[in-house]
Short mmCIF file of C-alpha atoms in Angstrom, two decimals:
data_model
loop_
_atom_site.label_atom_id
_atom_site.label_comp_id
_atom_site.label_asym_id
_atom_site.label_seq_id
_atom_site.Cartn_x
_atom_site.Cartn_y
_atom_site.Cartn_z
CA MET A 1 -0.01 0.42 0.11
CA THR A 2 1.20 3.30 -0.84
CA GLN A 3 2.10 6.47 1.15
CA ALA A 4 1.17 10.13 1.51
CA ILE A 5 4.09 11.55 1.77
CA THR A 6 4.46 16.04 2.56
CA ASP A 7 6.81 18.02 1.19
CA LYS A 8 8.08 18.76 5.40
CA LEU A 9 12.02 17.90 6.19
CA VAL A 10 12.85 15.19 8.86
CA THR A 11 14.49 18.34 11.37
CA LEU A 12 17.57 17.87 13.02
CA GLU A 13 15.48 18.58 16.60
CA GLU A 14 13.60 15.59 15.37
CA ILE A 15 16.55 13.55 15.16
CA ALA A 16 17.81 14.90 17.59
CA ALA A 17 15.19 14.09 19.98
CA PHE A 18 15.08 9.96 18.53
CA ALA A 19 18.87 10.33 20.00
CA ASN A 20 18.06 11.71 23.39
CA ASN A 21 21.10 13.49 22.16
CA VAL A 22 22.65 17.12 23.16
CA ASN A 23 24.60 18.84 20.81
CA LEU A 24 25.83 21.58 19.70
CA GLU A 25 23.21 24.16 18.86
CA GLN A 26 21.67 21.50 16.94
CA GLU A 27 24.00 22.50 13.45
CA ILE A 28 26.11 18.43 14.45
CA ILE A 29 25.15 15.15 16.04
CA ALA A 30 26.02 12.14 16.88
CA PHE A 31 24.67 8.95 17.91
CA ASP A 32 25.11 4.99 17.87
CA SER A 33 21.76 3.89 16.47
CA PHE A 34 20.72 0.23 17.89
CA GLU A 35 17.37 0.88 15.86
CA PRO A 36 15.85 2.09 12.87
CA SER A 37 13.98 4.57 13.88
CA THR A 38 9.79 3.60 12.69
CA GLN A 39 9.57 7.16 10.79
CA LEU A 40 11.39 4.53 7.75
CA THR A 41 9.52 1.88 8.69
CA ASN A 42 6.80 2.72 5.97
CA THR A 43 6.83 5.86 5.36
CA PRO A 44 9.27 7.94 2.44
CA ILE A 45 10.71 10.93 3.84
CA ARG A 46 14.07 13.55 3.57
CA LEU A 47 16.07 15.34 6.16
CA ASP A 48 16.72 18.09 6.46
CA ALA A 49 20.45 17.51 6.72
CA MET A 50 23.62 15.50 6.01
CA ALA A 51 24.44 11.49 7.79
CA ILE A 52 26.96 10.09 7.32
CA ILE A 53 25.91 6.08 8.38
CA ILE A 54 28.71 3.20 8.85
CA CYS A 55 27.63 0.25 10.32
CA THR A 56 29.67 -1.75 13.00
CA GLU A 57 27.81 -4.97 13.67
CA GLY A 58 25.28 -6.70 12.03
CA HIS A 59 22.96 -6.15 9.38
CA CYS A 60 19.98 -4.03 7.41
CA THR A 61 18.54 -2.68 4.18
CA LEU A 62 18.37 0.68 3.36
CA GLY A 63 16.26 2.25 1.07
CA ILE A 64 17.71 5.42 -0.60
CA ASP A 65 15.38 6.48 -3.58
CA LEU A 66 13.98 3.79 -5.66
CA LYS A 67 16.99 1.60 -5.08
CA THR A 68 17.37 -0.98 -1.25
CA TYR A 69 20.83 -1.09 -0.43
CA GLU A 70 22.45 -4.29 2.05
CA VAL A 71 24.04 -2.85 5.09
CA ARG A 72 27.05 -4.39 6.95
CA PRO A 73 29.25 -4.08 8.99
CA ASN A 74 31.97 -1.81 7.44
CA SER A 75 29.64 -0.33 5.50
CA LEU A 76 29.91 3.66 4.70
CA ILE A 77 26.50 5.26 4.14
CA VAL A 78 26.33 8.52 3.29
CA ILE A 79 22.43 10.31 2.33
CA GLN A 80 21.45 13.77 1.55
CA PRO A 81 19.24 15.78 1.66
CA GLN A 82 17.46 15.35 -1.77
CA ASN A 83 18.06 11.48 -1.16
CA TYR A 84 15.40 9.81 -1.06
CA LEU A 85 14.84 7.41 2.32
CA ASN A 86 11.77 5.15 2.16
CA SER A 87 12.45 2.00 4.03
CA CYS A 88 14.94 0.36 6.40
CA VAL A 89 14.62 -3.54 8.44
CA SER A 90 17.04 -3.68 10.57
CA ALA A 91 18.17 -6.90 12.16
CA PRO A 92 18.42 -7.19 16.32
CA GLU A 93 21.85 -6.81 16.70
CA THR A 94 22.48 -4.29 14.08
CA ARG A 95 24.89 -0.46 14.96
CA CYS A 96 25.77 2.23 13.12
CA HIS A 97 27.54 5.24 14.46
CA VAL A 98 25.72 8.75 13.38
CA LEU A 99 27.07 12.01 12.24
CA VAL A 100 24.59 14.53 11.40
CA CYS A 101 25.05 17.59 9.88
CA SER A 102 22.62 20.32 9.04
CA LEU A 103 22.52 22.96 5.74
CA ARG A 104 24.28 25.29 7.42
CA VAL A 105 27.69 23.65 8.19
CA VAL A 106 27.95 21.90 5.28
CA GLU A 107 27.45 24.97 3.28
CA ASN A 108 29.84 26.79 4.54
CA ILE A 109 32.00 23.48 4.85
CA LEU A 110 32.00 22.69 1.21
CA PRO A 111 33.00 26.40 -0.30
CA LYS A 112 36.25 26.08 0.79
CA LEU A 113 36.31 22.34 -0.17
CA THR A 114 36.18 22.57 -4.08
CA ASP A 115 37.86 19.33 -4.13
CA LEU A 116 35.42 17.61 -2.92
CA LEU A 117 32.84 17.92 -4.72
CA PRO A 118 33.66 14.95 -7.22
CA LEU A 119 32.67 13.21 -3.49
CA ILE A 120 29.73 15.15 -3.27
CA MET A 121 28.68 13.84 -7.08
CA VAL A 122 28.93 10.36 -6.33
CA ASN A 123 27.64 9.73 -2.80
CA ARG A 124 24.81 10.84 -4.55
CA LEU A 125 25.03 8.43 -7.00
CA GLU A 126 25.79 5.76 -4.84
CA PRO A 127 25.77 6.51 -1.27
CA VAL A 128 27.05 3.05 0.41
CA CYS A 129 30.11 1.84 0.11
CA GLN A 130 31.72 -0.88 1.52
CA LEU A 131 34.76 -0.41 3.61
CA THR A 132 38.18 -2.12 4.41
CA ASP A 133 38.12 -2.74 7.88
CA CYS A 134 41.45 -0.70 8.65
CA GLU A 135 39.81 2.51 5.80
CA ALA A 136 36.35 1.50 8.52
CA HIS A 137 39.32 2.18 12.05
CA GLY A 138 40.37 5.58 10.56
CA LEU A 139 36.99 6.80 9.93
CA LEU A 140 35.28 6.00 12.83
CA SER A 141 38.06 7.52 15.14
CA PHE A 142 37.08 11.06 13.74
CA TYR A 143 33.56 9.55 14.59
CA HIS A 144 34.34 9.01 18.44
CA PHE A 145 36.43 11.42 18.95
CA LEU A 146 34.07 14.24 17.36
CA LYS A 147 31.23 12.59 19.37
CA GLU A 148 33.51 12.92 22.34
CA LYS A 149 33.20 17.00 21.68
CA LEU A 150 29.89 17.77 21.49
CA GLN A 151 29.31 15.86 23.79
CA GLY A 152 31.85 17.38 26.48
CA PRO A 153 32.01 20.67 28.01
CA SER A 154 31.80 24.32 25.86
CA THR A 155 34.95 25.41 24.95
CA PRO A 156 35.80 29.24 23.25
CA PHE A 157 37.00 27.31 20.11
CA LEU A 158 34.66 23.37 19.81
CA LYS A 159 33.40 24.11 16.82
CA GLN A 160 36.01 25.49 15.09
CA LYS A 161 37.93 21.90 16.39
CA VAL A 162 34.16 19.81 15.41
CA LEU A 163 34.65 22.51 12.09
CA CYS A 164 38.30 21.29 11.55
CA VAL A 165 37.29 17.62 12.88
CA LEU A 166 34.79 17.17 10.27
CA GLN A 167 36.13 18.30 6.98
CA ALA A 168 39.26 16.15 7.55
CA ALA A 169 37.18 13.54 7.91
CA LEU A 170 35.29 14.12 5.10
CA PHE A 171 38.74 14.61 2.78
CA GLU A 172 39.30 10.75 4.21
CA MET A 173 36.09 9.57 2.75
CA MET A 174 37.57 11.56 -0.22
CA ASP A 175 40.93 9.55 -0.50
CA ILE A 176 38.76 6.63 0.51
CA ARG A 177 36.49 6.81 -2.36
CA ASN A 178 39.07 8.07 -5.13
CA SER A 179 40.91 4.56 -3.72
CA HIS A 180 37.20 2.82 -5.29
CA ASP A 181 35.87 4.68 -7.86
CA ASP A 182 37.63 5.92 -10.87
CA LEU A 183 35.36 8.77 -10.92
CA VAL A 184 36.79 10.32 -8.47
CA ARG A 185 39.78 11.36 -8.43
CA VAL A 186 41.37 14.39 -6.18
CA ARG A 187 42.53 16.65 -8.70
CA ASN A 188 40.57 19.14 -9.57
CA THR A 189 40.15 20.70 -12.78
CA ARG A 190 37.95 23.56 -13.85
CA LYS A 191 35.69 20.64 -15.69
CA GLU A 192 35.44 18.46 -13.32
CA GLU A 193 33.87 21.11 -10.90
CA ILE A 194 31.83 22.47 -13.04
CA MET A 195 30.54 19.15 -13.01
CA ALA A 196 29.66 18.62 -9.45
CA ARG A 197 28.19 21.74 -9.54
CA PHE A 198 26.24 21.11 -12.24
CA ILE A 199 24.67 17.85 -10.52
CA ILE A 200 24.58 19.75 -7.28
CA THR A 201 22.91 23.13 -9.59
CA VAL A 202 20.25 19.75 -10.87
CA CYS A 203 19.64 18.55 -7.65
CA GLU A 204 18.37 21.40 -5.92
CA ASN A 205 16.21 22.47 -9.21
CA PHE A 206 15.16 20.07 -11.09
CA LYS A 207 11.82 19.38 -9.71
CA LYS A 208 10.60 23.74 -11.75
CA GLU A 209 13.93 23.86 -14.19
CA ARG A 210 14.51 21.27 -17.24
CA GLN A 211 16.30 23.57 -19.85
CA VAL A 212 19.91 22.60 -19.85
CA GLY A 213 20.03 26.97 -20.55
CA PHE A 214 18.72 27.18 -16.89
CA TYR A 215 21.88 26.06 -15.63
CA ALA A 216 23.96 26.60 -17.49
CA ASN A 217 23.25 31.06 -16.49
CA GLN A 218 23.83 29.45 -12.54
CA LEU A 219 27.09 28.81 -13.39
CA CYS A 220 27.71 31.11 -15.84
CA ILE A 221 28.94 29.94 -18.95
CA THR A 222 27.08 29.12 -21.99
CA PRO A 223 24.83 25.67 -22.72
CA LYS A 224 27.33 24.13 -25.10
CA HIS A 225 29.82 25.39 -23.05
CA LEU A 226 28.55 22.68 -19.81
CA SER A 227 27.23 20.15 -22.84
CA ALA A 228 29.99 19.68 -23.79
CA VAL A 229 32.24 19.71 -20.76
CA VAL A 230 29.32 17.17 -19.27
CA LYS A 231 29.20 14.51 -21.81
CA GLU A 232 33.04 15.22 -21.43
CA THR A 233 33.22 13.98 -18.06
CA SER A 234 30.94 12.04 -17.10
CA GLY A 235 29.96 10.55 -20.60
CA ARG A 236 26.13 11.63 -20.21
CA THR A 237 24.65 14.76 -21.96
CA ALA A 238 23.20 17.54 -19.97
CA GLY A 239 20.14 16.46 -20.89
CA GLU A 240 20.17 13.34 -19.95
CA TRP A 241 21.37 13.86 -16.37
CA ILE A 242 18.26 16.33 -15.92
CA GLU A 243 16.05 13.55 -17.08
CA ASN A 244 17.17 11.31 -14.85
CA TYR A 245 15.88 13.47 -11.57
CA VAL A 246 12.98 13.87 -13.10
CA ILE A 247 12.59 10.59 -13.46
CA MET A 248 13.80 9.12 -10.09
CA GLU A 249 11.27 11.75 -8.64
CA ALA A 250 8.64 10.53 -10.83
CA LYS A 251 9.59 7.74 -10.13
CA VAL A 252 9.40 7.79 -5.91
CA LEU A 253 5.89 9.57 -6.46
CA LEU A 254 4.59 6.81 -7.83
CA SER A 255 5.60 3.89 -6.12
CA SER A 256 5.49 5.68 -2.54
CA THR A 257 2.69 7.94 -2.48
CA ASP A 258 -1.04 8.16 -3.16
CA LEU A 259 -0.32 10.95 -4.95
CA THR A 260 -2.61 11.75 -8.38
CA ILE A 261 0.12 11.84 -11.43
CA GLN A 262 -1.26 15.19 -12.09
CA GLU A 263 -0.49 15.90 -8.26
CA ILE A 264 2.89 14.33 -9.61
CA ALA A 265 2.48 16.50 -13.07
CA SER A 266 2.18 19.47 -10.87
CA ARG A 267 4.67 18.99 -8.38
CA LEU A 268 7.24 18.14 -10.88
CA ASN A 269 6.28 22.07 -12.83
CA PHE A 270 4.29 19.86 -16.07
CA ALA A 271 2.27 22.12 -17.47
CA ASN A 272 -0.42 19.84 -17.30
CA GLN A 273 -0.68 15.17 -16.47
CA SER A 274 -0.31 14.49 -20.48
CA PHE A 275 2.82 16.08 -21.13
CA PHE A 276 4.60 14.53 -18.21
CA GLY A 277 2.14 11.40 -19.76
CA LYS A 278 4.32 11.56 -22.95
CA TYR A 279 6.94 12.51 -20.63
CA PHE A 280 7.51 10.09 -18.34
CA LYS A 281 6.65 6.71 -21.26
CA HIS A 282 9.57 8.70 -23.83
CA LEU A 283 12.38 8.35 -20.65
CA THR A 284 10.80 4.65 -19.07
CA GLY A 285 8.76 2.94 -22.08
CA TYR A 286 6.26 2.38 -19.91
CA SER A 287 2.93 5.63 -18.31
CA PRO A 288 2.80 6.46 -15.28
CA THR A 289 -0.52 4.26 -15.26
CA GLU A 290 0.78 1.38 -16.15
CA PHE A 291 4.36 2.14 -13.97
CA ARG A 292 2.33 2.23 -11.46
CA ALA A 293 0.16 -0.51 -11.39
CA ARG A 294 3.37 -2.36 -11.85
CA LYS A 295 4.79 -1.54 -8.85
CA LYS A 296 1.54 -2.62 -7.19
#
């Protein structure tokens, strides 16, 4: 049975209450989780934050967007604000270490860390990565330091220390993903930066904007240059990237909510249900009605 979904995001305050956690002005939360929130079991949600999770014991299945991931010891999960969490089934012995950062913290860090943009792009597409024992131990050392400082006494330089260690942890993640995935490269060329910023901009605007020209304008380059860079860097066209996000959102809404097709078309800024239906069938081979029926 599908579930109704609202535009409400799960806030840091709600996460803190669930974790019974006192944190640094609700900006960064670190806690150990033994059970998934029941909210994740039935209803698709989005976090108003970025979450970094390391599984240390047990196993679970986690639904992110329309893909199901097997999580086991040493799994690293990075959940970004535009990711849907639509299911979580956990074994009783499962234990995870969770770090949640507010959007303000993320926005303050990322402009200073342009090398991290390829990591952000890859993690949006593949949010679960399996670590070696050594890699997991290294990341957990950052987590334990952050948790200790966040739960300890307030000091004049607490925030600066926490942000510096968080930046170091993100660079450590960059090194790990770089060693695992050819899509992530430490060198940060201008083309790679354009590609990463394009993906981030698409994630923020795809519900309203589907034209390459809009994104080129946001990045202060010409549509021709953007198209060439995206094709060279990713092997896909800029239009294909935009279509991928629109179709993903449409599939999630069709399979996980009770919204009418007209309501979904409106949410995705289509002129009418007919136009949305033709767009969806052209890219998937199914009409929205056929796709929804297949998922029941």
